[in-house]
PDB file of C-alpha atoms in Angstrom:
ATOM      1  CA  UNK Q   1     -15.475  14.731   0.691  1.00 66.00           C
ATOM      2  CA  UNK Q   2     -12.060  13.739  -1.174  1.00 73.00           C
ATOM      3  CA  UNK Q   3     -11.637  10.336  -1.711  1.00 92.00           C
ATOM      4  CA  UNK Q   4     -10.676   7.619  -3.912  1.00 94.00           C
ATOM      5  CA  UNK Q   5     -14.130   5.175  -5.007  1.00 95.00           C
ATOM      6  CA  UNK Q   6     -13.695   1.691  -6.012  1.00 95.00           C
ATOM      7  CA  UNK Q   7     -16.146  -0.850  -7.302  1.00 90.00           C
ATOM      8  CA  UNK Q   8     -17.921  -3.117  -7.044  1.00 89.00           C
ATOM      9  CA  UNK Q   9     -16.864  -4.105  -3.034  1.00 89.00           C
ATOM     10  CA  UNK Q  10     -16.929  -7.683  -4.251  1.00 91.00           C
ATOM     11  CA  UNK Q  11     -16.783  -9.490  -7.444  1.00 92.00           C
ATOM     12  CA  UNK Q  12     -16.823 -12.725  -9.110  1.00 92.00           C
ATOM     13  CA  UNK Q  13     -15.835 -14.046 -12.076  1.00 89.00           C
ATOM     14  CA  UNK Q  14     -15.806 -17.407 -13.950  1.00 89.00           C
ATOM     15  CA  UNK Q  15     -12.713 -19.147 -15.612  1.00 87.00           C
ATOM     16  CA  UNK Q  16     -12.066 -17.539 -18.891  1.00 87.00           C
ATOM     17  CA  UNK Q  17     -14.050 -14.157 -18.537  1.00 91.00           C
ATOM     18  CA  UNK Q  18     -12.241 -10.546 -18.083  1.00 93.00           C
ATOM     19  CA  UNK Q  19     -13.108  -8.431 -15.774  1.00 94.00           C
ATOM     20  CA  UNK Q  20     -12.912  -4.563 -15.028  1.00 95.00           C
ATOM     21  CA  UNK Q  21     -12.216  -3.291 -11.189  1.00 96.00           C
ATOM     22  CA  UNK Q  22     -13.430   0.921 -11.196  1.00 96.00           C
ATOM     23  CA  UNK Q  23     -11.311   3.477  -9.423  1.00 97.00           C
ATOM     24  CA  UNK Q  24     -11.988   6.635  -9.233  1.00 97.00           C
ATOM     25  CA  UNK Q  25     -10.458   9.780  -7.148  1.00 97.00           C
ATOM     26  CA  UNK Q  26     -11.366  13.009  -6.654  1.00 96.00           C
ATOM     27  CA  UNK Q  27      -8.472  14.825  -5.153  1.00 94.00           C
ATOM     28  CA  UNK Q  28      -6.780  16.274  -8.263  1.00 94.00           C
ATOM     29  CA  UNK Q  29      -3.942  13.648  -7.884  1.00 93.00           C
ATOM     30  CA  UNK Q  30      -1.833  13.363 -10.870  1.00 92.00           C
ATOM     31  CA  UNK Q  31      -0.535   9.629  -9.756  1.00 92.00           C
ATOM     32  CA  UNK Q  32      -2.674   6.334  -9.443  1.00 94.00           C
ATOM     33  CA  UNK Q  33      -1.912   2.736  -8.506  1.00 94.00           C
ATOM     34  CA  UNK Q  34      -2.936  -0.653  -7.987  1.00 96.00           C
ATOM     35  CA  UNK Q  35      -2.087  -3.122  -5.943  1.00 95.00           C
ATOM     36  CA  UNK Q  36      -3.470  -6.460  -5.108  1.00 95.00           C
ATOM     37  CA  UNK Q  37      -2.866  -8.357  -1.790  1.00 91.00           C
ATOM     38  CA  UNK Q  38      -2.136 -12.127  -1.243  1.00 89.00           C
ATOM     39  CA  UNK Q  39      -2.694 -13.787   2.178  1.00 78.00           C
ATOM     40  CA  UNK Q  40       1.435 -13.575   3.387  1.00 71.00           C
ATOM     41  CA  UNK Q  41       2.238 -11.380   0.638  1.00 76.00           C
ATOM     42  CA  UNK Q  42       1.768  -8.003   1.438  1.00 83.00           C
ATOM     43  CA  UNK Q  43       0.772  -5.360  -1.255  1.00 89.00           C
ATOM     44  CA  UNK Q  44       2.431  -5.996  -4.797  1.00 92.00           C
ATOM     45  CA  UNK Q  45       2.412  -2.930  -7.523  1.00 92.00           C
ATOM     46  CA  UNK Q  46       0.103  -4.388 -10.825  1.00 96.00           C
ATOM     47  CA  UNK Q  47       0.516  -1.133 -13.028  1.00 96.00           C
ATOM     48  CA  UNK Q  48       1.021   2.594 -11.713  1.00 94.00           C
ATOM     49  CA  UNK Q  49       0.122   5.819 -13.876  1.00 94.00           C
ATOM     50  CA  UNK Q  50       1.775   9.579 -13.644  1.00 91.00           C
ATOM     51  CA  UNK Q  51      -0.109  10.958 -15.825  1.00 92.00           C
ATOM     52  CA  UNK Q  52      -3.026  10.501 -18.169  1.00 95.00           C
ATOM     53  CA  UNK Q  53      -2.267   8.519 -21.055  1.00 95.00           C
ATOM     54  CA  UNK Q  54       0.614   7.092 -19.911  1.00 94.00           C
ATOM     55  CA  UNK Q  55       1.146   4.238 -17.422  1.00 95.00           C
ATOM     56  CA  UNK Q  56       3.964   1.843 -16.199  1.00 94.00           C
ATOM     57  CA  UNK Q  57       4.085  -1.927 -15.455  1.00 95.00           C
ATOM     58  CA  UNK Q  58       4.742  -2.751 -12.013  1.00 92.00           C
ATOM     59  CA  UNK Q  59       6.069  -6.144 -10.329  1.00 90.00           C
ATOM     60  CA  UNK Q  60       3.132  -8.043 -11.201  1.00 94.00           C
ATOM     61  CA  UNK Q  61       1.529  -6.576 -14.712  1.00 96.00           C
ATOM     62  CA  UNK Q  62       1.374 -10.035 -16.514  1.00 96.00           C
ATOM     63  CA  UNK Q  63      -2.316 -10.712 -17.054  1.00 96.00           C
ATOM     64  CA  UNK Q  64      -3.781  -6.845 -16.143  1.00 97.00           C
ATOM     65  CA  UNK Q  65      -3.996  -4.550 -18.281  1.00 97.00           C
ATOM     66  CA  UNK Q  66      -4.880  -0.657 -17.737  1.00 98.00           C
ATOM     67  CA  UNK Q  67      -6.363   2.862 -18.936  1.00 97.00           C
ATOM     68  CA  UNK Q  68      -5.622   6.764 -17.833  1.00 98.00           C
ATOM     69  CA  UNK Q  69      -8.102   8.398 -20.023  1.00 97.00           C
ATOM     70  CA  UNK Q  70      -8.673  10.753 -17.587  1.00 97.00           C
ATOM     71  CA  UNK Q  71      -7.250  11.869 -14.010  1.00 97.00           C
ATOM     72  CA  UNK Q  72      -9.793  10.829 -12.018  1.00 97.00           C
ATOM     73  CA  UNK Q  73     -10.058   7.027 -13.680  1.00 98.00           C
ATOM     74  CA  UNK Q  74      -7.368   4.489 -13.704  1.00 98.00           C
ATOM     75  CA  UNK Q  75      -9.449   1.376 -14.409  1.00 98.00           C
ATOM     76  CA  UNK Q  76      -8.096  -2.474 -14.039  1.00 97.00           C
ATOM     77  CA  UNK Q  77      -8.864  -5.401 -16.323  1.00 97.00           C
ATOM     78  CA  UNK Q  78      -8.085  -8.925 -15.609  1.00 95.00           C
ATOM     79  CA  UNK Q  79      -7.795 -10.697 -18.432  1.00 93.00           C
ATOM     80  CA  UNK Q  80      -7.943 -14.438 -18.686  1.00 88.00           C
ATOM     81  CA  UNK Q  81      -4.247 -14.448 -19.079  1.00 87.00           C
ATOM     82  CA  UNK Q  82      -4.171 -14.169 -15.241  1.00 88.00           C
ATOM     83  CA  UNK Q  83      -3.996 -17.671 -13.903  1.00 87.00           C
ATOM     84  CA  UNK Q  84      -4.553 -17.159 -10.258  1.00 90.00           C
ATOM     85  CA  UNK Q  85      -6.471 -13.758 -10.378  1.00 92.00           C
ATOM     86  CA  UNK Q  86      -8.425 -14.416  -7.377  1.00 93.00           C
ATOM     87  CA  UNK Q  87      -7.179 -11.887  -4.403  1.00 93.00           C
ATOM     88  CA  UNK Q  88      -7.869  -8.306  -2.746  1.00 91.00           C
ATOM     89  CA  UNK Q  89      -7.304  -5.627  -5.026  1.00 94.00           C
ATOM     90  CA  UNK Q  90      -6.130  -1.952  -3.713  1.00 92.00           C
ATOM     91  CA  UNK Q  91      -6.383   1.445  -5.763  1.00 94.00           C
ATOM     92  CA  UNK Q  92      -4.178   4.237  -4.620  1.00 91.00           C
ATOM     93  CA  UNK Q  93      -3.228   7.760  -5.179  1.00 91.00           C
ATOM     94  CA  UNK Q  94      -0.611  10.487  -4.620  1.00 87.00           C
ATOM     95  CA  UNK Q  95      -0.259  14.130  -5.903  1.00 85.00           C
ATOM     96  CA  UNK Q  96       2.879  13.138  -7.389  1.00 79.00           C
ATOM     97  CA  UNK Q  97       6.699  14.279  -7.266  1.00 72.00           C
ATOM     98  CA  UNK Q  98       6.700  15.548  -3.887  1.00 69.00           C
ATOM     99  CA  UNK Q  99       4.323  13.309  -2.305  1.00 72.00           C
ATOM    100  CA  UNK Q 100       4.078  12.461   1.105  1.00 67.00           C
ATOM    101  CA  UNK Q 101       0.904  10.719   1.225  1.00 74.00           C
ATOM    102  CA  UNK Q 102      -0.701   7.856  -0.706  1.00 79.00           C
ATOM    103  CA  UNK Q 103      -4.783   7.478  -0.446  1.00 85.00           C
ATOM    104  CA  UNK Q 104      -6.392   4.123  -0.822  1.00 86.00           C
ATOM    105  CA  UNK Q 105      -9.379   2.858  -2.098  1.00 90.00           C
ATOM    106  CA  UNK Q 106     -11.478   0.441  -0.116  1.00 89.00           C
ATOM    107  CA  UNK Q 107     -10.497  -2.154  -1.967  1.00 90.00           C
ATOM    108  CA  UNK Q 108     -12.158  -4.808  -4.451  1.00 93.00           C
ATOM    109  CA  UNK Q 109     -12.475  -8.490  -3.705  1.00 91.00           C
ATOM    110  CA  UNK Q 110     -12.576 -10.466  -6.719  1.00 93.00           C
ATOM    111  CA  UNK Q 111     -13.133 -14.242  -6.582  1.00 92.00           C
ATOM    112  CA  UNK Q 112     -13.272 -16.760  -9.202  1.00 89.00           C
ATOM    113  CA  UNK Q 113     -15.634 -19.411  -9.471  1.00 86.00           C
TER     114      UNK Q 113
ATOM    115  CA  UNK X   1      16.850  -8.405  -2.375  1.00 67.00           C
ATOM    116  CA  UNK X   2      13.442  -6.724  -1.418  1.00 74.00           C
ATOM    117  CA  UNK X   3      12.921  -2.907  -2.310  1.00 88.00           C
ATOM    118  CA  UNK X   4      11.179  -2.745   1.469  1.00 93.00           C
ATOM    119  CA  UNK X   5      12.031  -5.588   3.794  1.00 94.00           C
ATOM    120  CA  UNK X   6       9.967  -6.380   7.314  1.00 95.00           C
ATOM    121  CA  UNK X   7       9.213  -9.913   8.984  1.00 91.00           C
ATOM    122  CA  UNK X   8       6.220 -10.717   9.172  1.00 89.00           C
ATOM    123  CA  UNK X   9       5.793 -11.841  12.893  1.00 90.00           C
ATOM    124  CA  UNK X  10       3.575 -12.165  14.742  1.00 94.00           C
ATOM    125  CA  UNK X  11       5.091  -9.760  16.727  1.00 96.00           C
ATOM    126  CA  UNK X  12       3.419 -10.545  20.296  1.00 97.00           C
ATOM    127  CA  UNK X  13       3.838  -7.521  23.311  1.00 97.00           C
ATOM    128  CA  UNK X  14       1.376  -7.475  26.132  1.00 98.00           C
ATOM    129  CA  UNK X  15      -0.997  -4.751  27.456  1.00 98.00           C
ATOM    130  CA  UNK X  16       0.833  -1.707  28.314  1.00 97.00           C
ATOM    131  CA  UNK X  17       4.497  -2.421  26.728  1.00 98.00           C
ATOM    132  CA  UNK X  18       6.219  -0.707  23.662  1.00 98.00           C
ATOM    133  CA  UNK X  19       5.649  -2.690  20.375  1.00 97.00           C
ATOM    134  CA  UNK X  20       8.841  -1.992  18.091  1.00 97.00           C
ATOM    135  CA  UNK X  21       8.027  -2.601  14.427  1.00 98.00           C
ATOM    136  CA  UNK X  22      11.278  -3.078  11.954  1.00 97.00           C
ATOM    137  CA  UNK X  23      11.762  -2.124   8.208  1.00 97.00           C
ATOM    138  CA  UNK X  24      14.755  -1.818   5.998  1.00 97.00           C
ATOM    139  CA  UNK X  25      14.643  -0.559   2.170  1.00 95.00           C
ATOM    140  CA  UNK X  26      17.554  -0.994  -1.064  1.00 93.00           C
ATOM    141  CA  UNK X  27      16.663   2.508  -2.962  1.00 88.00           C
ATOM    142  CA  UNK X  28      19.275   4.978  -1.162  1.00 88.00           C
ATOM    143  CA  UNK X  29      17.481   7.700  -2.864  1.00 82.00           C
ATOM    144  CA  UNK X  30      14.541   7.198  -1.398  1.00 86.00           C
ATOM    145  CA  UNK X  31      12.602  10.069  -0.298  1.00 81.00           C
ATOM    146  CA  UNK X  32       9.679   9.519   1.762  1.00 87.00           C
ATOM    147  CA  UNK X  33       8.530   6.544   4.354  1.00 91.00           C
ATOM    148  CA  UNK X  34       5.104   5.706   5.632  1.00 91.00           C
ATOM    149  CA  UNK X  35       3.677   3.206   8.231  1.00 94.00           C
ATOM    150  CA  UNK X  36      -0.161   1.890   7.324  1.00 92.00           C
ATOM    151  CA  UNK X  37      -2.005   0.096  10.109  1.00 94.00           C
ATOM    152  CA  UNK X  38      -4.403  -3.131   8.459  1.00 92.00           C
ATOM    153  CA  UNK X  39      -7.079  -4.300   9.938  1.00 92.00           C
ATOM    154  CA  UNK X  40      -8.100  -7.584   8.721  1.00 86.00           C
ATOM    155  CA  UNK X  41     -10.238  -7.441   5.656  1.00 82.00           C
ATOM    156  CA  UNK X  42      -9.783  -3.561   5.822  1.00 84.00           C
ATOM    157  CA  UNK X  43      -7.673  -1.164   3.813  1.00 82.00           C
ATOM    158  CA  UNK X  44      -4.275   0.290   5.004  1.00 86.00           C
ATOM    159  CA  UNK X  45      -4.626   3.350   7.149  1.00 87.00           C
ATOM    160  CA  UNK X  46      -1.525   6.123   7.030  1.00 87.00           C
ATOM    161  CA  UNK X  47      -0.544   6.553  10.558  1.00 92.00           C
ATOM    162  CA  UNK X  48       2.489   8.585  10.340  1.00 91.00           C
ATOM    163  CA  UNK X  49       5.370   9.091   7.673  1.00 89.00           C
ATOM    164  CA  UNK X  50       8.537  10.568   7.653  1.00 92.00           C
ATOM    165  CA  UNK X  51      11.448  12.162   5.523  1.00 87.00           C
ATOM    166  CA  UNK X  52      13.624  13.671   7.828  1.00 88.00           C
ATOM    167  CA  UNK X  53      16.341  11.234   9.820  1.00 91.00           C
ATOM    168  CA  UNK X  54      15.484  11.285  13.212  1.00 94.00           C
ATOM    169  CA  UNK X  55      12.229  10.759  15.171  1.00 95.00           C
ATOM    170  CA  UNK X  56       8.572  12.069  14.836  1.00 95.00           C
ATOM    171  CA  UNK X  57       6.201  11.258  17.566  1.00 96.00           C
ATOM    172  CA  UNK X  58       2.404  11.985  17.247  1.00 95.00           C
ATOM    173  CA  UNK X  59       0.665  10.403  20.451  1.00 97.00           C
ATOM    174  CA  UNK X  60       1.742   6.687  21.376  1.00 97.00           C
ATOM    175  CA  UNK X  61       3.481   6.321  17.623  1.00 97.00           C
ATOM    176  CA  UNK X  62       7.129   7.359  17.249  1.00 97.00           C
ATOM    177  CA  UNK X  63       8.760   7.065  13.928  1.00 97.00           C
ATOM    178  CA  UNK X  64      12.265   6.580  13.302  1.00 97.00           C
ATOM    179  CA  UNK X  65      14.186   6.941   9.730  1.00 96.00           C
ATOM    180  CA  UNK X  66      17.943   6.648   9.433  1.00 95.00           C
ATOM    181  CA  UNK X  67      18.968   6.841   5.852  1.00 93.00           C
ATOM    182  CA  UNK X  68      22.530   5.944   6.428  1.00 93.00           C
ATOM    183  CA  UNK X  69      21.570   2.749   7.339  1.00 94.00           C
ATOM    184  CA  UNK X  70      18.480   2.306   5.236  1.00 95.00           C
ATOM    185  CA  UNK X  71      16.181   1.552   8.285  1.00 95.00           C
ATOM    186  CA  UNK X  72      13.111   3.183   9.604  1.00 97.00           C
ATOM    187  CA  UNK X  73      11.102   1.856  12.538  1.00 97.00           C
ATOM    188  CA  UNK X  74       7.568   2.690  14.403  1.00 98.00           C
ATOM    189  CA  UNK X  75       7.061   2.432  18.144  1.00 98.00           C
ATOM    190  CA  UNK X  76       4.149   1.886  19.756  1.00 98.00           C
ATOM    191  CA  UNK X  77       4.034   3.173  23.350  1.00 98.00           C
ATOM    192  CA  UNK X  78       1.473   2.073  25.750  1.00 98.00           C
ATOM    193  CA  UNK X  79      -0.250  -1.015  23.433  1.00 98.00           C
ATOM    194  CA  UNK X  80      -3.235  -1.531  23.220  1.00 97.00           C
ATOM    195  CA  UNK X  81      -5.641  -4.444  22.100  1.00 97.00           C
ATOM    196  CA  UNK X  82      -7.205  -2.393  19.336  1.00 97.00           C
ATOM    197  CA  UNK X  83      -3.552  -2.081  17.884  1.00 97.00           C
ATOM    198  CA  UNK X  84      -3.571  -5.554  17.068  1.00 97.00           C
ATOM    199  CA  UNK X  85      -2.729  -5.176  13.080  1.00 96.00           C
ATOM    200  CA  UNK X  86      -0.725  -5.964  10.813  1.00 95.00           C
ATOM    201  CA  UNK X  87       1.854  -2.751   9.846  1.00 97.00           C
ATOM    202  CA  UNK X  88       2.644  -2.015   6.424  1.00 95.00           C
ATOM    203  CA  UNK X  89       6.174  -0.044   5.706  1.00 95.00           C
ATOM    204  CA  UNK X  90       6.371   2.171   1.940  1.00 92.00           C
ATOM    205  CA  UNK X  91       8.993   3.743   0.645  1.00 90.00           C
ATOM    206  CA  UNK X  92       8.043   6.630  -2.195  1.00 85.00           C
ATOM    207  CA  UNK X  93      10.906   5.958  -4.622  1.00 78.00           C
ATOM    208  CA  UNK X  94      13.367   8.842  -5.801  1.00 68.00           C
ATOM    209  CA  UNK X  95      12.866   7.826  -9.660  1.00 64.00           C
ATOM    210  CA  UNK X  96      12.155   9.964 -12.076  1.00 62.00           C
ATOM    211  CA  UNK X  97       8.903   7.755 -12.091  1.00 68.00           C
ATOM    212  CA  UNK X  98       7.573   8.202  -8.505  1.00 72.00           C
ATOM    213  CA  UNK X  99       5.827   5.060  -7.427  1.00 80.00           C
ATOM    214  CA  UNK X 100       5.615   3.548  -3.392  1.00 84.00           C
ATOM    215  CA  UNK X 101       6.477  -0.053  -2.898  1.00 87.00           C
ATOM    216  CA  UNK X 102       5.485  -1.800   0.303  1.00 90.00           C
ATOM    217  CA  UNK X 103       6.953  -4.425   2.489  1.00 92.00           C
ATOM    218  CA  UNK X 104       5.061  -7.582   3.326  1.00 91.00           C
ATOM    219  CA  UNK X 105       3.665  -6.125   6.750  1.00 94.00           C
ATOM    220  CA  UNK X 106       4.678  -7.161  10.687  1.00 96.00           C
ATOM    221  CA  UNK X 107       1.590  -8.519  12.267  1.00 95.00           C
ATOM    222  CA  UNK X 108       0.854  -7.132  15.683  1.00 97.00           C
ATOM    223  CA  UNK X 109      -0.573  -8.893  18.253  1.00 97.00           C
ATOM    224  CA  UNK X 110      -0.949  -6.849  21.636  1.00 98.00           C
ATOM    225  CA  UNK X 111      -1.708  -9.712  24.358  1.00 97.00           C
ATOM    226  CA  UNK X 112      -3.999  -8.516  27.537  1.00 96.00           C
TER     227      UNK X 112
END
């Protein structure tokens, strides 16, 4: 089945560390996002990607940083430059211009301890 | 202002009424409007979008966009417990750059 993977489910990290969240589609969409959701906040755009090798900063990008090596991958870093990177983190997709329908990802919860 | 505006609630309706769920966006342009139902601790879910003013029903959900005043809105007919949610309004923008931005989500809370 189609479907947009992302891992691990849940993750923790200590003060000062990076850490990479996988996604990974296979439905031949040109267009990826993530998102990460606050308690109140709703979902806020971290970096989205058209195509591979190229990528744009959303509303949030200070303190991620990502890759499009390839259209199924769109991997997320948090860096240590994020000061409050503890939240639920959401992967999307969309076949681009045109769209009518984004996929999601089940979502990563990372937590730092 | 917000690309995608909606108040979060909690929007409370008993058993059996219609919920009416809110959302305004800023990009004119815009081509393309979604509703996601969350479940807590779950990802968003696509119920039903939209693109053409007007209304497009599919079972108890009705969707309504009008562009000239920047508003689109979901009904729920009939509510049900299990619709308790929180509802999620996108807008896909009409930049070059496609990308969808969300609004903060209208908690749902059907009371029986």
């Amino acid at each position: 089945d189609g479907g947009i993977t992302q891992s691990p489910k849940y993750l923790f990290r200590k003060e000062g560390q990076n850490v990479t969240l996988s996604c990974e589609q296979n439905l031949n969409h040109d267009a990826m996002y993530w998102y990460r959701q606050d308690p109140g906040q709703g979902l806020r755009l971290i970096y989205y990607s058209q195509i591979v090798n190229d990528f744009q900063k959303g509303d949030i990008a200070e303190g991620y940083s990502v890759s499009r090596e390839k259209k199924e991958s769109f991997p997320l870093t948090v860096t240590s430059a994020q000061k409050n990177p503890t939240a639920f983190y959401l992967c999307a997709s969309t076949r681009g211009p045109g769209s009518t329908e984004a996929f999601f990802g089940q979502g990563t919860r990372l937590t730092v301890v | 202002q917000k690309e995608v505006e909606q108040n979060s609630g909690p929007l409370s309706v008993p058993e059996g009424a219609i919920a009416s769920l809110n959302c305004t966006y800023s990009d004119r342009g815009s081509q393309s409007f979604f509703w996601y139902r969350q479940y807590s601790g779950k990802s968003p879910e696509l119920i039903m979008f939209i693109y053409s003013n007007g209304d497009k029903e599919d079972g108890r959900f009705t969707a309504q966009l009008n562009k000239a005043s920047q508003y689109v809105s979901l009904l729920i007919r009939d509510s049900q417990p299990s619709d308790s949610a929180t509802y999620l309004c996108a807008v896909l923008n009409s930049g070059g750059y496609q990308k969808v931005t969300f609004g903060i989500g209208t908690k749902l809370q059907v009371i029986p």
